[in-house]
Amino acid sequence: MSSFALTALLLSACAFVAGAVVPFQAASNGLLAKQIGHPLWATLISLFVSIIVLLPVLLMLKVPKPTLNIALFQQPVWMWLGGVAGVFYITAALILVPKIGATTFFIMVIAGQLVTSTLIDYFGLFGVTKQYIPWGRIGGIGLVMSGVLCIQFFKQSP
């Protein structure tokens, strides 16, 4: 196996693990929200714990301090929306996973990501290079959406 293939396999495995921990995050945050009494407080605590975990990692890896200058504040406003999206996502997971289940929630998350990322690629939004969207990708998204319908409407009663 070439080093390129091995690297691609390792990176793909890391991406898989990153995806696998997300349902645990949603479930643990859901329990936190239940114990605290409100999803927004649980979101705040979750993000605070993220900071507590991230700070020592930054120090341990000796990541250089960011460059904070006036140019940072002259960037497009949408650059700052990642934090807003994070709050929305965590809060949505806290509220929706207990109501619709982890599988339905994450299938819909993946469907939303596929559709949105395809539109971002096609229109070249947010500084991304415009890309032609082949019919195979559109068909793949259609299959995911079909899977969503199958999961939603063919549930087995307990």
C-alpha positions as YAML, in Angstrom:
chain: A
units: angstrom
residues:
- id: 1
  name: MET
  ca: [0.00, 0.00, 0.00]
- id: 2
  name: SER
  ca: [1.44, 3.39, -0.97]
- id: 3
  name: SER
  ca: [2.06, 6.07, 1.64]
- id: 4
  name: PHE
  ca: [-0.58, 8.23, -0.09]
- id: 5
  name: ALA
  ca: [-3.20, 5.47, 0.23]
- id: 6
  name: LEU
  ca: [-2.20, 4.81, 3.84]
- id: 7
  name: THR
  ca: [-2.44, 8.51, 4.66]
- id: 8
  name: ALA
  ca: [-5.85, 8.74, 2.97]
- id: 9
  name: LEU
  ca: [-7.02, 5.68, 4.91]
- id: 10
  name: LEU
  ca: [-5.76, 7.10, 8.22]
- id: 11
  name: LEU
  ca: [-7.38, 10.49, 7.56]
- id: 12
  name: SER
  ca: [-10.64, 8.79, 6.59]
- id: 13
  name: ALA
  ca: [-10.55, 6.75, 9.80]
- id: 14
  name: CYS
  ca: [-10.00, 9.96, 11.80]
- id: 15
  name: ALA
  ca: [-12.98, 11.55, 10.04]
- id: 16
  name: PHE
  ca: [-15.07, 8.47, 10.85]
- id: 17
  name: VAL
  ca: [-14.12, 8.67, 14.54]
- id: 18
  name: ALA
  ca: [-14.87, 12.41, 14.54]
- id: 19
  name: GLY
  ca: [-18.33, 11.62, 13.18]
- id: 20
  name: ALA
  ca: [-18.80, 8.77, 15.64]
- id: 21
  name: VAL
  ca: [-18.29, 11.01, 18.69]
- id: 22
  name: VAL
  ca: [-20.98, 13.49, 17.62]
- id: 23
  name: PRO
  ca: [-23.94, 11.32, 18.72]
- id: 24
  name: PHE
  ca: [-22.25, 10.91, 22.12]
- id: 25
  name: GLN
  ca: [-21.98, 14.69, 22.34]
- id: 26
  name: ALA
  ca: [-25.66, 15.09, 21.54]
- id: 27
  name: ALA
  ca: [-26.72, 12.44, 24.06]
- id: 28
  name: SER
  ca: [-24.51, 13.78, 26.86]
- id: 29
  name: ASN
  ca: [-25.59, 17.36, 26.18]
- id: 30
  name: GLY
  ca: [-29.22, 16.22, 26.18]
- id: 31
  name: LEU
  ca: [-28.78, 14.71, 29.63]
- id: 32
  name: LEU
  ca: [-27.01, 17.87, 30.76]
- id: 33
  name: ALA
  ca: [-29.92, 20.00, 29.52]
- id: 34
  name: LYS
  ca: [-32.38, 17.76, 31.34]
- id: 35
  name: GLN
  ca: [-30.43, 18.05, 34.59]
- id: 36
  name: ILE
  ca: [-29.88, 21.82, 34.30]
- id: 37
  name: GLY
  ca: [-33.38, 22.61, 33.11]
- id: 38
  name: HIS
  ca: [-32.76, 24.45, 29.84]
- id: 39
  name: PRO
  ca: [-30.95, 23.63, 26.56]
- id: 40
  name: LEU
  ca: [-29.33, 27.06, 26.27]
- id: 41
  name: TRP
  ca: [-27.62, 26.70, 29.66]
- id: 42
  name: ALA
  ca: [-26.43, 23.25, 28.61]
- id: 43
  name: THR
  ca: [-25.09, 24.75, 25.37]
- id: 44
  name: LEU
  ca: [-23.15, 27.36, 27.32]
- id: 45
  name: ILE
  ca: [-21.70, 24.75, 29.68]
- id: 46
  name: SER
  ca: [-20.79, 22.48, 26.75]
- id: 47
  name: LEU
  ca: [-18.94, 25.30, 25.00]
- id: 48
  name: PHE
  ca: [-17.22, 26.27, 28.26]
- id: 49
  name: VAL
  ca: [-16.03, 22.67, 28.73]
- id: 50
  name: SER
  ca: [-14.75, 22.80, 25.13]
- id: 51
  name: ILE
  ca: [-12.63, 25.83, 26.03]
- id: 52
  name: ILE
  ca: [-11.32, 24.12, 29.17]
- id: 53
  name: VAL
  ca: [-10.28, 21.09, 27.11]
- id: 54
  name: LEU
  ca: [-8.87, 23.11, 24.19]
- id: 55
  name: LEU
  ca: [-6.63, 25.49, 26.17]
- id: 56
  name: PRO
  ca: [-4.26, 22.80, 27.52]
- id: 57
  name: VAL
  ca: [-4.14, 21.16, 24.07]
- id: 58
  name: LEU
  ca: [-3.09, 24.48, 22.51]
- id: 59
  name: LEU
  ca: [-0.38, 24.88, 25.15]
- id: 60
  name: MET
  ca: [0.80, 21.27, 24.91]
- id: 61
  name: LEU
  ca: [1.11, 21.47, 21.12]
- id: 62
  name: LYS
  ca: [2.78, 24.89, 21.39]
- id: 63
  name: VAL
  ca: [0.42, 26.39, 18.83]
- id: 64
  name: PRO
  ca: [1.57, 29.95, 18.05]
- id: 65
  name: LYS
  ca: [-0.63, 32.75, 19.33]
- id: 66
  name: PRO
  ca: [-2.99, 34.16, 16.70]
- id: 67
  name: THR
  ca: [-2.20, 37.38, 14.92]
- id: 68
  name: LEU
  ca: [-4.73, 39.92, 16.11]
- id: 69
  name: ASN
  ca: [-4.60, 43.06, 14.02]
- id: 70
  name: ILE
  ca: [-6.95, 45.46, 12.28]
- id: 71
  name: ALA
  ca: [-7.02, 43.28, 9.14]
- id: 72
  name: LEU
  ca: [-8.85, 40.63, 11.16]
- id: 73
  name: PHE
  ca: [-11.76, 43.01, 11.64]
- id: 74
  name: GLN
  ca: [-11.84, 43.98, 7.97]
- id: 75
  name: GLN
  ca: [-12.82, 40.48, 6.87]
- id: 76
  name: PRO
  ca: [-16.35, 39.58, 5.71]
- id: 77
  name: VAL
  ca: [-18.93, 39.49, 8.48]
- id: 78
  name: TRP
  ca: [-19.84, 35.89, 7.66]
- id: 79
  name: MET
  ca: [-16.37, 34.84, 8.90]
- id: 80
  name: TRP
  ca: [-17.67, 35.27, 12.47]
- id: 81
  name: LEU
  ca: [-20.79, 33.16, 11.94]
- id: 82
  name: GLY
  ca: [-19.08, 29.83, 12.71]
- id: 83
  name: GLY
  ca: [-19.60, 30.44, 16.42]
- id: 84
  name: VAL
  ca: [-23.26, 31.26, 15.84]
- id: 85
  name: ALA
  ca: [-23.65, 28.07, 13.81]
- id: 86
  name: GLY
  ca: [-22.00, 26.08, 16.61]
- id: 87
  name: VAL
  ca: [-24.43, 27.43, 19.20]
- id: 88
  name: PHE
  ca: [-27.36, 26.73, 16.89]
- id: 89
  name: TYR
  ca: [-26.18, 23.18, 16.16]
- id: 90
  name: ILE
  ca: [-25.53, 22.23, 19.79]
- id: 91
  name: THR
  ca: [-28.83, 23.73, 20.94]
- id: 92
  name: ALA
  ca: [-30.74, 22.01, 18.10]
- id: 93
  name: ALA
  ca: [-29.17, 18.67, 19.04]
- id: 94
  name: LEU
  ca: [-30.07, 19.21, 22.70]
- id: 95
  name: ILE
  ca: [-33.69, 19.89, 21.85]
- id: 96
  name: LEU
  ca: [-34.26, 17.55, 18.91]
- id: 97
  name: VAL
  ca: [-32.37, 14.32, 19.74]
- id: 98
  name: PRO
  ca: [-34.62, 13.48, 22.72]
- id: 99
  name: LYS
  ca: [-37.72, 14.22, 20.60]
- id: 100
  name: ILE
  ca: [-36.93, 12.66, 17.20]
- id: 101
  name: GLY
  ca: [-34.08, 10.30, 18.13]
- id: 102
  name: ALA
  ca: [-30.38, 10.34, 17.32]
- id: 103
  name: THR
  ca: [-30.70, 8.49, 14.01]
- id: 104
  name: THR
  ca: [-33.29, 10.83, 12.52]
- id: 105
  name: PHE
  ca: [-31.48, 13.89, 13.80]
- id: 106
  name: PHE
  ca: [-28.12, 12.89, 12.34]
- id: 107
  name: ILE
  ca: [-29.57, 11.68, 9.04]
- id: 108
  name: MET
  ca: [-31.18, 15.11, 8.67]
- id: 109
  name: VAL
  ca: [-27.92, 16.81, 9.71]
- id: 110
  name: ILE
  ca: [-26.03, 14.86, 7.05]
- id: 111
  name: ALA
  ca: [-28.71, 15.59, 4.44]
- id: 112
  name: GLY
  ca: [-28.55, 19.30, 5.31]
- id: 113
  name: GLN
  ca: [-24.76, 19.25, 5.11]
- id: 114
  name: LEU
  ca: [-24.77, 17.53, 1.72]
- id: 115
  name: VAL
  ca: [-27.31, 19.90, 0.18]
- id: 116
  name: THR
  ca: [-25.72, 23.03, 1.63]
- id: 117
  name: SER
  ca: [-22.14, 22.03, 0.80]
- id: 118
  name: THR
  ca: [-23.20, 21.22, -2.76]
- id: 119
  name: LEU
  ca: [-24.75, 24.68, -3.12]
- id: 120
  name: ILE
  ca: [-21.63, 26.29, -1.63]
- id: 121
  name: ASP
  ca: [-19.46, 24.40, -4.13]
- id: 122
  name: TYR
  ca: [-21.72, 25.12, -7.11]
- id: 123
  name: PHE
  ca: [-22.06, 28.86, -6.46]
- id: 124
  name: GLY
  ca: [-18.55, 29.34, -5.07]
- id: 125
  name: LEU
  ca: [-19.83, 30.87, -1.83]
- id: 126
  name: PHE
  ca: [-17.62, 31.91, 1.12]
- id: 127
  name: GLY
  ca: [-14.44, 31.98, -0.94]
- id: 128
  name: VAL
  ca: [-14.76, 28.34, -2.08]
- id: 129
  name: THR
  ca: [-13.73, 27.66, -5.68]
- id: 130
  name: LYS
  ca: [-16.78, 27.07, -7.90]
- id: 131
  name: GLN
  ca: [-17.19, 23.43, -8.81]
- id: 132
  name: TYR
  ca: [-19.29, 21.63, -11.36]
- id: 133
  name: ILE
  ca: [-21.71, 19.28, -9.61]
- id: 134
  name: PRO
  ca: [-21.90, 15.97, -11.46]
- id: 135
  name: TRP
  ca: [-25.18, 14.12, -11.75]
- id: 136
  name: GLY
  ca: [-23.72, 11.29, -9.70]
- id: 137
  name: ARG
  ca: [-23.40, 13.58, -6.68]
- id: 138
  name: ILE
  ca: [-26.95, 14.83, -7.14]
- id: 139
  name: GLY
  ca: [-28.11, 11.21, -7.38]
- id: 140
  name: GLY
  ca: [-26.18, 10.37, -4.21]
- id: 141
  name: ILE
  ca: [-27.89, 13.19, -2.35]
- id: 142
  name: GLY
  ca: [-31.21, 11.90, -3.67]
- id: 143
  name: LEU
  ca: [-30.37, 8.45, -2.29]
- id: 144
  name: VAL
  ca: [-29.55, 9.96, 1.11]
- id: 145
  name: MET
  ca: [-32.88, 11.79, 1.08]
- id: 146
  name: SER
  ca: [-34.61, 8.51, 0.13]
- id: 147
  name: GLY
  ca: [-32.86, 6.91, 3.10]
- id: 148
  name: VAL
  ca: [-34.21, 9.68, 5.33]
- id: 149
  name: LEU
  ca: [-37.73, 8.90, 4.15]
- id: 150
  name: CYS
  ca: [-37.23, 5.16, 4.72]
- id: 151
  name: ILE
  ca: [-35.91, 5.72, 8.24]
- id: 152
  name: GLN
  ca: [-38.72, 8.14, 9.08]
- id: 153
  name: PHE
  ca: [-41.69, 6.32, 7.64]
- id: 154
  name: PHE
  ca: [-40.78, 2.66, 8.11]
- id: 155
  name: LYS
  ca: [-40.17, 2.71, 11.85]
- id: 156
  name: GLN
  ca: [-40.99, -0.46, 13.70]
- id: 157
  name: SER
  ca: [-43.25, -0.08, 16.69]
- id: 158
  name: PRO
  ca: [-41.67, -1.15, 20.02]
...
